[in-house]
Amino acid sequence: MNLQQSVNHLPLLRTALTLIAGIMAGEAWGELLPLWAWLGLAGMAIVAATVIGKHREWQQGACILVCTAFLGVALMTHANRRSRPVSTAGDVDYSAVVMSEPVVRGRTVQCDLTILGLNGSPLRRPLSVKAAILRDTAHPRRPQLHLGDGLRARSTLHVPQTYHTDSHFDYARWLRVHGFRARTFIHDLHWQPAAVDRSRLPAFDRLRLRAMRLRQRVLAQYQGIGLDDQQLAIVAAMTLGDRSLVSRATKELYSVSGASHILALSGLHLGIIYGLLTLFFGLGHRRLWLSQIIIMATIWAYVLLVGLPPSAIRSATMLTVCALCIVVGRQPVSVNTLSLAALVMLATHPPLLYDVGFRMSFMAVLAILVYYVPIARLLTLRNPLARTIWQMAVVSVAAQIGTAPLVIYYFGRFSCYFLLTNFVVIPAAVCILYGTVMVLLTAPVPLAQKLLAGMLVRLVTLLNASLAAFARLPWASIEGIRLSATQLCLLYVIIGSVSVIIFYGWKIRSQKRLEAFYRQ
């Protein structure tokens, strides 16, 4: 199969790329026309496709893609209008619910608020705000805020702004993608606890609030098994998706060593859990559909437990699509499957396209799908251990090909020992996830729980020590790399071009070998 035939067998990829182009156009020019005009253009394109009929497949397909592009523009325009930043000229009074566990940062306590009422009037649509509350060190007995608490406060709402740094990370856009429309600073004397009617929260927020409360109870159990502050932070990040406890020094350590991805609850973590559940609930081919339903229900329950973070929702959506493909007998992991997951997520929430995690996740999986098989075929190993090590190395290299340009663009850093790091962090992640589950399950047997907890503490300590050793190596990371958006695109064009050249070069070489065989 040549390259053109391969592309023709990926209809969902074409559709996903067209939707992405429409979303980007909507971000740039969506406000030029009213929403109904974009929807009307999409309707005209689909009517044209119907009139053309199947006799002209090329023209009909083009009309469908044009319709998809206009829908992308309309979806993004609608999302932008709903997420417009909010600001006030001065202080305003409001009632709100705390939507994240407050975290102490220096002299402030930082948390997420959902404002339900403003200046005594209820809001038709609640307003999500990033808040920093000045700590009252003079009155330590004053009530402390916790997840789900209500409060009344007075402060000024500001439009989110991006901090001026050397990286391309857009903090204001990140806030908008995640639903925050303002930020505020609250003086310690300008807030007080209050009873707030949480039934006015949207249904999704109420569900998320309950899930995060459950996560806090699980986190409280973690605190009783002997983990110190940063050990607890690592376990909480890897198993519950809560990175609020991870210090800046620890984040820097994991970033320099190339292990930052292990702290984000992503496809790696859910894939490990999926593999464990498959061992427990694999019911054979006759009841494949039932086993997949049980497994995916458990996966989504876990995503609910960890507070429905976007990275976990993204990974669970991809796993759900893969499970559906397994049930219907399709190839479970393919570019079409990945494209379908992207279509579902972008149609539901178009601003996700501008989320760094979304981009890196999909580029990593796409690169693995494209490069894994060709690279893996370079070596044929019979020893099971050597084959496993080789496969892990191939996955790491393939994922790095897809994500390295983005990491350099957003963070100006390239970790040189990512391959060695992954040989440590991936097995450690498997052991930490399984070990944490066993520690929680053995709570009725204190002796067994204490033994397993001690092993978990030593494992996290060893992981941190190993990453610190990698970070101290010469040339552990190349710092200060600057890429423009144009250079980023050119870098991906170069990677794609070199890949195509190698593909055809290898094909010609194989063909010459075959011809030489027949001449003999």
Short mmCIF file of C-alpha atoms in Angstrom, two decimals:
data_model
loop_
_atom_site.label_atom_id
_atom_site.label_comp_id
_atom_site.label_asym_id
_atom_site.label_seq_id
_atom_site.Cartn_x
_atom_site.Cartn_y
_atom_site.Cartn_z
CA MET A 1 0.00 0.00 0.00
CA ASN A 2 1.52 3.35 -1.05
CA LEU A 3 1.23 6.64 0.81
CA GLN A 4 -1.76 7.88 -1.22
CA GLN A 5 -3.69 4.67 -0.60
CA SER A 6 -2.87 4.91 3.11
CA VAL A 7 -4.30 8.43 3.26
CA ASN A 8 -7.44 7.33 1.36
CA HIS A 9 -8.04 4.71 4.06
CA LEU A 10 -8.14 7.42 6.75
CA PRO A 11 -11.42 9.29 6.16
CA LEU A 12 -11.76 10.29 9.81
CA LEU A 13 -8.30 11.83 9.74
CA ARG A 14 -9.35 14.10 6.88
CA THR A 15 -12.51 15.02 8.74
CA ALA A 16 -10.61 15.73 11.99
CA LEU A 17 -8.05 17.91 10.20
CA THR A 18 -10.86 19.82 8.49
CA LEU A 19 -12.64 20.39 11.81
CA ILE A 20 -9.35 21.60 13.32
CA ALA A 21 -8.90 24.03 10.41
CA GLY A 22 -12.45 25.30 11.00
CA ILE A 23 -11.81 25.78 14.73
CA MET A 24 -8.64 27.74 13.98
CA ALA A 25 -10.54 29.86 11.47
CA GLY A 26 -13.25 30.43 14.07
CA GLU A 27 -10.65 31.60 16.58
CA ALA A 28 -9.26 34.11 14.07
CA TRP A 29 -12.35 35.29 12.14
CA GLY A 30 -15.39 33.84 13.89
CA GLU A 31 -16.63 37.26 15.02
CA LEU A 32 -16.79 38.61 11.47
CA LEU A 33 -20.18 36.96 10.93
CA PRO A 34 -23.05 36.11 13.29
CA LEU A 35 -23.35 32.53 14.47
CA TRP A 36 -26.43 31.86 12.36
CA ALA A 37 -24.49 32.85 9.23
CA TRP A 38 -21.79 30.21 9.85
CA LEU A 39 -24.46 27.58 10.52
CA GLY A 40 -26.24 28.66 7.33
CA LEU A 41 -23.05 28.21 5.30
CA ALA A 42 -22.61 24.74 6.80
CA GLY A 43 -26.21 23.90 5.89
CA MET A 44 -25.69 25.13 2.31
CA ALA A 45 -22.61 22.91 1.97
CA ILE A 46 -24.47 19.80 3.13
CA VAL A 47 -27.39 20.59 0.81
CA ALA A 48 -24.90 20.89 -2.06
CA ALA A 49 -23.45 17.49 -1.12
CA THR A 50 -26.94 15.97 -1.18
CA VAL A 51 -27.75 17.49 -4.57
CA ILE A 52 -24.49 16.33 -6.13
CA GLY A 53 -25.17 12.74 -5.07
CA LYS A 54 -22.87 9.74 -5.08
CA HIS A 55 -22.14 9.91 -8.81
CA ARG A 56 -19.50 12.58 -8.17
CA GLU A 57 -17.76 11.27 -5.09
CA TRP A 58 -14.90 13.80 -5.15
CA GLN A 59 -17.22 16.82 -5.30
CA GLN A 60 -19.55 15.36 -2.70
CA GLY A 61 -16.67 14.64 -0.33
CA ALA A 62 -15.36 18.16 -0.78
CA CYS A 63 -18.78 19.61 0.14
CA ILE A 64 -18.91 17.46 3.28
CA LEU A 65 -15.46 18.67 4.32
CA VAL A 66 -16.49 22.28 3.68
CA CYS A 67 -19.55 21.71 5.89
CA THR A 68 -17.28 20.29 8.61
CA ALA A 69 -15.04 23.35 8.40
CA PHE A 70 -17.97 25.77 8.76
CA LEU A 71 -19.27 23.74 11.71
CA GLY A 72 -15.84 24.09 13.32
CA VAL A 73 -16.03 27.86 12.85
CA ALA A 74 -19.54 27.95 14.35
CA LEU A 75 -18.59 25.78 17.34
CA MET A 76 -15.53 27.86 18.13
CA THR A 77 -17.42 31.13 17.72
CA HIS A 78 -20.11 29.92 20.12
CA ALA A 79 -17.50 28.72 22.64
CA ASN A 80 -15.64 32.05 22.49
CA ARG A 81 -18.81 34.00 23.18
CA ARG A 82 -19.59 31.86 26.21
CA SER A 83 -16.07 32.21 27.62
CA ARG A 84 -15.51 35.93 27.18
CA PRO A 85 -13.40 37.35 30.03
CA VAL A 86 -15.17 39.31 32.75
CA SER A 87 -13.85 42.34 34.65
CA THR A 88 -15.28 44.95 37.00
CA ALA A 89 -14.35 48.61 37.43
CA GLY A 90 -14.04 48.20 41.20
CA ASP A 91 -14.89 45.92 44.11
CA VAL A 92 -18.08 43.89 43.85
CA ASP A 93 -19.88 41.71 46.40
CA TYR A 94 -20.51 38.10 45.46
CA SER A 95 -21.37 34.67 46.83
CA ALA A 96 -19.36 31.70 45.65
CA VAL A 97 -18.52 28.03 46.16
CA VAL A 98 -14.93 26.78 46.57
CA MET A 99 -14.37 24.31 43.71
CA SER A 100 -10.83 23.14 44.59
CA GLU A 101 -9.03 22.38 47.82
CA PRO A 102 -7.28 25.65 48.82
CA VAL A 103 -3.48 25.48 48.61
CA VAL A 104 -1.08 27.74 50.52
CA ARG A 105 1.33 29.60 48.22
CA GLY A 106 3.49 32.01 50.21
CA ARG A 107 1.26 34.61 51.86
CA THR A 108 -1.83 33.66 49.85
CA VAL A 109 -4.25 30.77 49.66
CA GLN A 110 -5.10 29.89 46.07
CA CYS A 111 -8.28 28.14 44.98
CA ASP A 112 -10.96 28.01 42.28
CA LEU A 113 -14.27 29.75 42.90
CA THR A 114 -17.61 29.50 41.14
CA ILE A 115 -19.55 32.73 41.65
CA LEU A 116 -23.31 32.20 41.88
CA GLY A 117 -24.49 35.71 42.78
CA LEU A 118 -23.12 39.18 42.08
CA ASN A 119 -24.11 42.32 44.03
CA GLY A 120 -27.08 40.51 45.54
CA SER A 121 -28.46 39.22 42.23
CA PRO A 122 -28.17 35.57 41.15
CA LEU A 123 -26.24 34.96 37.94
CA ARG A 124 -28.01 33.17 35.13
CA ARG A 125 -24.76 31.38 34.32
CA PRO A 126 -22.21 30.82 37.12
CA LEU A 127 -18.81 32.44 36.73
CA SER A 128 -15.58 30.48 37.29
CA VAL A 129 -12.74 32.50 38.82
CA LYS A 130 -9.12 31.87 39.83
CA ALA A 131 -8.76 33.37 43.30
CA ALA A 132 -5.85 34.26 45.58
CA ILE A 133 -6.87 35.01 49.18
CA LEU A 134 -4.48 36.86 51.48
CA ARG A 135 -3.66 34.74 54.54
CA ASP A 136 -4.71 36.15 57.88
CA THR A 137 -1.57 35.43 59.93
CA ALA A 138 -2.70 37.75 62.74
CA HIS A 139 -5.82 35.67 63.48
CA PRO A 140 -4.85 31.98 63.02
CA ARG A 141 -8.10 30.82 64.61
CA ARG A 142 -10.19 32.25 61.81
CA PRO A 143 -12.16 29.54 59.94
CA GLN A 144 -10.25 27.92 57.09
CA LEU A 145 -11.74 27.29 53.67
CA HIS A 146 -12.10 23.80 52.24
CA LEU A 147 -13.42 22.23 49.08
CA GLY A 148 -17.18 22.76 48.72
CA ASP A 149 -17.42 25.58 51.28
CA GLY A 150 -19.52 28.65 50.57
CA LEU A 151 -18.32 32.20 51.12
CA ARG A 152 -19.26 35.81 50.62
CA ALA A 153 -16.50 38.14 49.48
CA ARG A 154 -15.74 41.55 48.06
CA SER A 155 -13.01 42.10 45.49
CA THR A 156 -12.30 43.29 41.95
CA LEU A 157 -12.55 40.86 39.05
CA HIS A 158 -9.75 41.14 36.51
CA VAL A 159 -9.32 39.83 32.98
CA PRO A 160 -6.84 36.90 33.02
CA GLN A 161 -3.43 37.90 31.70
CA THR A 162 -0.44 35.89 30.55
CA TYR A 163 2.69 36.22 32.63
CA HIS A 164 5.68 37.51 30.69
CA THR A 165 8.06 34.55 30.47
CA ASP A 166 10.50 33.18 27.93
CA SER A 167 8.15 30.30 27.04
CA HIS A 168 5.21 30.33 24.65
CA PHE A 169 2.82 28.99 27.29
CA ASP A 170 -0.26 31.25 27.24
CA TYR A 171 -1.65 31.25 30.78
CA ALA A 172 -4.65 33.41 29.88
CA ARG A 173 -5.65 31.02 27.10
CA TRP A 174 -5.12 28.04 29.42
CA LEU A 175 -7.57 29.60 31.88
CA ARG A 176 -10.11 30.22 29.12
CA VAL A 177 -9.80 26.65 27.83
CA HIS A 178 -10.52 25.37 31.33
CA GLY A 179 -13.54 27.62 31.81
CA PHE A 180 -12.10 30.45 33.94
CA ARG A 181 -13.31 33.88 32.90
CA ALA A 182 -11.68 36.08 35.56
CA ARG A 183 -9.10 36.18 38.33
CA THR A 184 -9.26 38.02 41.62
CA PHE A 185 -7.31 38.86 44.77
CA ILE A 186 -9.28 38.84 48.03
CA HIS A 187 -8.05 40.67 51.14
CA ASP A 188 -8.13 38.62 54.33
CA LEU A 189 -10.77 40.94 55.85
CA HIS A 190 -13.02 40.95 52.79
CA TRP A 191 -14.42 37.45 52.94
CA GLN A 192 -16.38 35.32 55.37
CA PRO A 193 -17.89 31.83 55.36
CA ALA A 194 -21.52 31.73 54.29
CA ALA A 195 -24.25 29.25 53.43
CA VAL A 196 -24.61 29.08 49.65
CA ASP A 197 -27.26 27.20 47.71
CA ARG A 198 -25.14 24.68 45.76
CA SER A 199 -28.19 23.49 43.81
CA ARG A 200 -27.65 26.53 41.58
CA LEU A 201 -24.40 24.99 40.37
CA PRO A 202 -24.55 23.29 36.94
CA ALA A 203 -25.11 19.53 37.12
CA PHE A 204 -21.57 18.80 35.87
CA ASP A 205 -20.04 21.04 38.56
CA ARG A 206 -22.12 19.39 41.29
CA LEU A 207 -20.97 15.97 40.10
CA ARG A 208 -17.36 17.14 39.94
CA LEU A 209 -17.61 18.64 43.43
CA ARG A 210 -18.82 15.34 44.89
CA ALA A 211 -16.04 13.48 43.08
CA MET A 212 -13.37 15.83 44.39
CA ARG A 213 -14.68 15.47 47.94
CA LEU A 214 -14.31 11.73 47.57
CA ARG A 215 -10.79 12.29 46.26
CA GLN A 216 -9.98 14.33 49.36
CA ARG A 217 -11.11 11.44 51.56
CA VAL A 218 -8.82 9.06 49.66
CA LEU A 219 -5.99 11.59 49.97
CA ALA A 220 -6.56 11.69 53.72
CA GLN A 221 -5.99 7.91 53.78
CA TYR A 222 -2.70 8.43 51.92
CA GLN A 223 -1.53 10.76 54.67
CA GLY A 224 -1.75 7.98 57.23
CA ILE A 225 0.58 5.48 55.55
CA GLY A 226 3.92 7.19 56.29
CA LEU A 227 4.58 9.27 53.16
CA ASP A 228 6.43 12.56 53.62
CA ASP A 229 5.27 15.75 51.89
CA GLN A 230 6.78 15.22 48.44
CA GLN A 231 6.32 11.44 48.49
CA LEU A 232 2.65 12.08 49.21
CA ALA A 233 2.60 14.68 46.43
CA ILE A 234 4.03 12.23 43.88
CA VAL A 235 1.61 9.43 44.82
CA ALA A 236 -1.34 11.86 44.81
CA ALA A 237 -0.36 13.18 41.37
CA MET A 238 0.16 9.74 39.83
CA THR A 239 -2.93 8.06 41.26
CA LEU A 240 -5.43 10.87 41.92
CA GLY A 241 -4.35 13.52 39.41
CA ASP A 242 -3.82 16.06 42.22
CA ARG A 243 -0.61 18.01 41.51
CA SER A 244 -1.35 20.86 43.91
CA LEU A 245 0.99 19.40 46.53
CA VAL A 246 3.97 19.00 44.20
CA SER A 247 6.61 21.63 44.98
CA ARG A 248 8.32 23.72 42.32
CA ALA A 249 11.63 21.98 43.04
CA THR A 250 10.08 18.56 42.44
CA LYS A 251 8.40 19.75 39.25
CA GLU A 252 11.75 21.11 38.03
CA LEU A 253 13.45 17.81 38.88
CA TYR A 254 10.93 15.80 36.89
CA SER A 255 11.05 18.29 34.01
CA VAL A 256 14.86 18.28 33.69
CA SER A 257 15.00 14.48 33.80
CA GLY A 258 12.22 14.17 31.19
CA ALA A 259 9.66 12.59 33.51
CA SER A 260 7.05 15.37 33.72
CA HIS A 261 4.51 13.28 31.86
CA ILE A 262 4.38 10.84 34.76
CA LEU A 263 2.88 13.53 37.03
CA ALA A 264 -0.08 14.18 34.70
CA LEU A 265 -2.92 11.70 34.85
CA SER A 266 -2.91 10.66 31.19
CA GLY A 267 -3.13 7.76 28.77
CA LEU A 268 -0.17 6.00 30.39
CA HIS A 269 -1.89 5.78 33.78
CA LEU A 270 -5.30 4.83 32.41
CA GLY A 271 -3.64 2.32 30.07
CA ILE A 272 -2.01 0.64 33.07
CA ILE A 273 -5.37 0.52 34.84
CA TYR A 274 -7.04 -0.78 31.66
CA GLY A 275 -4.49 -3.62 31.48
CA LEU A 276 -5.12 -4.56 35.13
CA LEU A 277 -8.89 -4.54 34.61
CA THR A 278 -8.54 -6.67 31.49
CA LEU A 279 -6.78 -9.33 33.57
CA PHE A 280 -9.61 -9.30 36.12
CA PHE A 281 -12.64 -8.92 33.82
CA GLY A 282 -11.51 -10.56 30.60
CA LEU A 283 -14.48 -12.83 29.87
CA GLY A 284 -13.31 -14.25 26.54
CA HIS A 285 -14.52 -13.54 23.03
CA ARG A 286 -18.09 -14.71 23.61
CA ARG A 287 -18.77 -12.07 26.23
CA LEU A 288 -16.32 -9.48 24.94
CA TRP A 289 -18.95 -6.75 24.92
CA LEU A 290 -19.82 -7.38 28.58
CA SER A 291 -16.19 -7.28 29.71
CA GLN A 292 -15.59 -4.03 27.84
CA ILE A 293 -18.69 -2.46 29.39
CA ILE A 294 -17.49 -3.43 32.90
CA ILE A 295 -13.96 -2.20 32.20
CA MET A 296 -15.02 1.14 30.72
CA ALA A 297 -17.57 1.72 33.50
CA THR A 298 -14.74 1.21 36.00
CA ILE A 299 -12.43 3.52 34.01
CA TRP A 300 -15.02 6.32 33.97
CA ALA A 301 -15.75 5.78 37.67
CA TYR A 302 -12.03 6.28 38.30
CA VAL A 303 -12.02 9.43 36.16
CA LEU A 304 -14.94 10.65 38.26
CA LEU A 305 -13.03 9.82 41.45
CA VAL A 306 -10.03 11.93 40.43
CA GLY A 307 -12.23 14.96 39.80
CA LEU A 308 -12.83 14.77 36.03
CA PRO A 309 -9.60 16.55 34.98
CA PRO A 310 -9.39 17.29 31.22
CA SER A 311 -6.36 15.02 30.73
CA ALA A 312 -8.18 12.04 32.26
CA ILE A 313 -11.36 12.75 30.28
CA ARG A 314 -9.26 12.91 27.11
CA SER A 315 -7.57 9.57 27.84
CA ALA A 316 -10.82 7.88 28.90
CA THR A 317 -12.51 9.06 25.71
CA MET A 318 -9.73 7.52 23.62
CA LEU A 319 -9.95 4.27 25.57
CA THR A 320 -13.74 4.22 25.14
CA VAL A 321 -13.39 4.60 21.38
CA CYS A 322 -10.79 1.81 21.35
CA ALA A 323 -13.08 -0.44 23.41
CA LEU A 324 -15.93 0.20 20.98
CA CYS A 325 -13.65 -0.74 18.08
CA ILE A 326 -12.69 -3.97 19.87
CA VAL A 327 -16.35 -4.91 20.36
CA VAL A 328 -17.31 -4.28 16.72
CA GLY A 329 -14.22 -6.10 15.44
CA ARG A 330 -12.31 -3.10 14.14
CA GLN A 331 -8.62 -2.38 14.63
CA PRO A 332 -8.62 -1.13 18.24
CA VAL A 333 -5.76 1.36 17.92
CA SER A 334 -5.38 3.17 14.62
CA VAL A 335 -5.13 6.67 13.21
CA ASN A 336 -8.86 6.51 12.45
CA THR A 337 -9.58 5.65 16.09
CA LEU A 338 -7.45 8.54 17.28
CA SER A 339 -9.18 10.85 14.79
CA LEU A 340 -12.61 9.78 16.04
CA ALA A 341 -11.58 10.56 19.64
CA ALA A 342 -10.35 13.98 18.54
CA LEU A 343 -13.61 14.66 16.68
CA VAL A 344 -15.70 13.76 19.71
CA MET A 345 -13.66 15.91 22.09
CA LEU A 346 -13.31 18.94 19.81
CA ALA A 347 -16.99 18.90 18.86
CA THR A 348 -17.85 18.85 22.58
CA HIS A 349 -15.34 21.52 23.62
CA PRO A 350 -13.55 23.23 20.68
CA PRO A 351 -11.14 25.34 22.84
CA LEU A 352 -9.41 22.07 23.79
CA LEU A 353 -7.48 22.44 20.55
CA TYR A 354 -5.42 25.15 22.28
CA ASP A 355 -4.72 23.09 25.39
CA VAL A 356 -1.05 22.06 25.63
CA GLY A 357 -1.93 18.70 27.17
CA PHE A 358 -4.42 17.92 24.41
CA ARG A 359 -1.87 18.68 21.70
CA MET A 360 0.94 16.72 23.31
CA SER A 361 -1.28 13.74 24.10
CA PHE A 362 -2.59 13.37 20.57
CA MET A 363 0.80 14.01 18.96
CA ALA A 364 2.36 11.34 21.20
CA VAL A 365 -0.25 8.74 20.28
CA LEU A 366 -0.15 9.68 16.59
CA ALA A 367 3.63 9.35 16.52
CA ILE A 368 3.46 5.95 18.23
CA LEU A 369 0.90 4.75 15.67
CA VAL A 370 3.02 5.99 12.76
CA TYR A 371 6.55 5.12 13.89
CA TYR A 372 6.25 2.14 16.25
CA VAL A 373 5.99 -0.65 13.69
CA PRO A 374 8.73 0.60 11.31
CA ILE A 375 11.19 1.19 14.15
CA ALA A 376 10.31 -2.05 15.96
CA ARG A 377 11.03 -4.05 12.79
CA LEU A 378 14.64 -2.86 12.79
CA LEU A 379 15.44 -5.51 15.42
CA THR A 380 14.04 -9.01 15.75
CA LEU A 381 14.66 -10.34 19.25
CA ARG A 382 13.69 -13.78 20.52
CA ASN A 383 14.48 -13.25 24.19
CA PRO A 384 11.24 -12.08 25.90
CA LEU A 385 13.04 -9.69 28.28
CA ALA A 386 15.14 -8.14 25.52
CA ARG A 387 12.04 -7.84 23.32
CA THR A 388 10.12 -6.08 26.11
CA ILE A 389 12.98 -3.63 26.69
CA TRP A 390 13.23 -2.96 22.95
CA GLN A 391 9.49 -2.36 22.66
CA MET A 392 9.56 0.08 25.58
CA ALA A 393 12.44 1.94 23.96
CA VAL A 394 10.62 2.11 20.63
CA VAL A 395 7.48 3.54 22.26
CA SER A 396 9.56 6.16 24.07
CA VAL A 397 11.42 7.19 20.91
CA ALA A 398 8.24 7.31 18.82
CA ALA A 399 6.40 9.44 21.40
CA GLN A 400 9.42 11.76 21.64
CA ILE A 401 9.40 12.31 17.88
CA GLY A 402 5.82 13.56 18.14
CA THR A 403 6.12 15.67 21.29
CA ALA A 404 9.70 17.01 21.38
CA PRO A 405 8.96 19.99 19.08
CA LEU A 406 5.98 20.98 21.25
CA VAL A 407 8.00 20.64 24.47
CA ILE A 408 10.75 22.81 23.02
CA TYR A 409 8.24 25.38 21.74
CA TYR A 410 6.27 25.72 24.98
CA PHE A 411 9.00 25.19 27.59
CA GLY A 412 12.29 25.86 25.77
CA ARG A 413 13.84 22.62 27.03
CA PHE A 414 14.89 19.25 25.65
CA SER A 415 15.66 16.40 28.07
CA CYS A 416 18.55 14.38 26.67
CA TYR A 417 18.13 11.28 28.83
CA PHE A 418 14.39 10.77 28.23
CA LEU A 419 15.01 7.18 27.10
CA LEU A 420 16.85 6.19 30.29
CA THR A 421 14.28 8.06 32.36
CA ASN A 422 11.38 6.14 30.83
CA PHE A 423 13.05 2.84 31.66
CA VAL A 424 12.74 3.91 35.30
CA VAL A 425 9.50 5.88 35.51
CA ILE A 426 7.23 3.56 33.51
CA PRO A 427 7.88 0.43 35.63
CA ALA A 428 7.78 2.66 38.72
CA ALA A 429 4.40 4.07 37.66
CA VAL A 430 3.01 0.55 37.24
CA CYS A 431 4.27 -0.50 40.67
CA ILE A 432 3.07 2.70 42.38
CA LEU A 433 -0.42 2.43 40.89
CA TYR A 434 -0.81 -1.24 41.77
CA GLY A 435 0.89 -0.76 45.15
CA THR A 436 -1.42 2.11 46.11
CA VAL A 437 -4.47 0.01 45.27
CA MET A 438 -3.14 -2.84 47.42
CA VAL A 439 -2.41 -0.47 50.32
CA LEU A 440 -5.99 0.83 50.25
CA LEU A 441 -7.48 -2.67 49.92
CA THR A 442 -5.50 -4.02 52.88
CA ALA A 443 -6.78 -1.32 55.27
CA PRO A 444 -8.72 -3.98 57.30
CA VAL A 445 -5.41 -5.82 57.85
CA PRO A 446 -3.09 -3.22 59.51
CA LEU A 447 0.02 -5.43 59.46
CA ALA A 448 -0.25 -6.12 55.73
CA GLN A 449 -1.04 -2.49 55.00
CA LYS A 450 1.97 -1.32 57.01
CA LEU A 451 4.24 -3.71 55.11
CA LEU A 452 2.94 -2.63 51.71
CA ALA A 453 3.04 1.04 52.71
CA GLY A 454 6.71 0.70 53.66
CA MET A 455 7.46 -0.82 50.26
CA LEU A 456 5.56 2.01 48.55
CA VAL A 457 7.55 4.64 50.51
CA ARG A 458 10.85 3.02 49.49
CA LEU A 459 9.73 2.82 45.86
CA VAL A 460 8.84 6.52 45.67
CA THR A 461 12.10 7.41 47.43
CA LEU A 462 14.06 5.33 44.91
CA LEU A 463 12.20 6.93 42.01
CA ASN A 464 12.96 10.45 43.20
CA ALA A 465 16.60 9.56 43.88
CA SER A 466 16.98 8.02 40.40
CA LEU A 467 15.52 11.08 38.69
CA ALA A 468 17.77 13.35 40.76
CA ALA A 469 20.77 11.31 39.56
CA PHE A 470 19.65 11.68 35.93
CA ALA A 471 19.15 15.42 36.41
CA ARG A 472 22.73 15.80 37.72
CA LEU A 473 24.29 14.12 34.68
CA PRO A 474 26.16 16.36 32.21
CA TRP A 475 23.89 17.72 29.48
CA ALA A 476 20.82 16.38 31.27
CA SER A 477 18.76 18.96 29.41
CA ILE A 478 19.35 21.62 26.79
CA GLU A 479 17.95 24.88 28.07
CA GLY A 480 16.93 28.16 26.51
CA ILE A 481 15.81 26.84 23.12
CA ARG A 482 13.60 29.36 21.33
CA LEU A 483 11.21 28.36 18.56
CA SER A 484 8.67 30.56 16.82
CA ALA A 485 5.33 29.19 15.66
CA THR A 486 6.62 29.18 12.08
CA GLN A 487 9.74 27.26 13.09
CA LEU A 488 7.59 24.77 14.99
CA CYS A 489 5.51 24.10 11.88
CA LEU A 490 8.65 23.82 9.74
CA LEU A 491 10.14 21.36 12.22
CA TYR A 492 7.10 19.10 11.88
CA VAL A 493 7.25 19.48 8.09
CA ILE A 494 10.90 18.39 8.17
CA ILE A 495 10.08 15.39 10.38
CA GLY A 496 7.25 14.38 8.05
CA SER A 497 9.36 14.89 4.91
CA VAL A 498 12.28 12.87 6.26
CA SER A 499 9.85 10.12 7.28
CA VAL A 500 8.37 9.96 3.76
CA ILE A 501 11.85 9.89 2.18
CA ILE A 502 12.95 7.07 4.47
CA PHE A 503 9.68 5.21 3.78
CA TYR A 504 10.13 5.31 0.02
CA GLY A 505 13.88 4.71 0.26
CA TRP A 506 13.31 1.58 2.34
CA LYS A 507 10.60 0.45 -0.09
CA ILE A 508 12.91 0.89 -3.12
CA ARG A 509 15.69 -0.93 -1.31
CA SER A 510 13.42 -3.86 -0.49
CA GLN A 511 12.18 -3.96 -4.08
CA LYS A 512 15.76 -4.09 -5.42
CA ARG A 513 16.56 -6.95 -3.07
CA LEU A 514 13.51 -8.82 -4.34
CA GLU A 515 14.49 -8.26 -7.98
CA ALA A 516 18.04 -9.47 -7.28
CA PHE A 517 16.57 -12.62 -5.73
CA TYR A 518 14.55 -13.41 -8.88
CA ARG A 519 17.52 -12.74 -11.18
CA GLN A 520 19.43 -15.46 -9.43
#
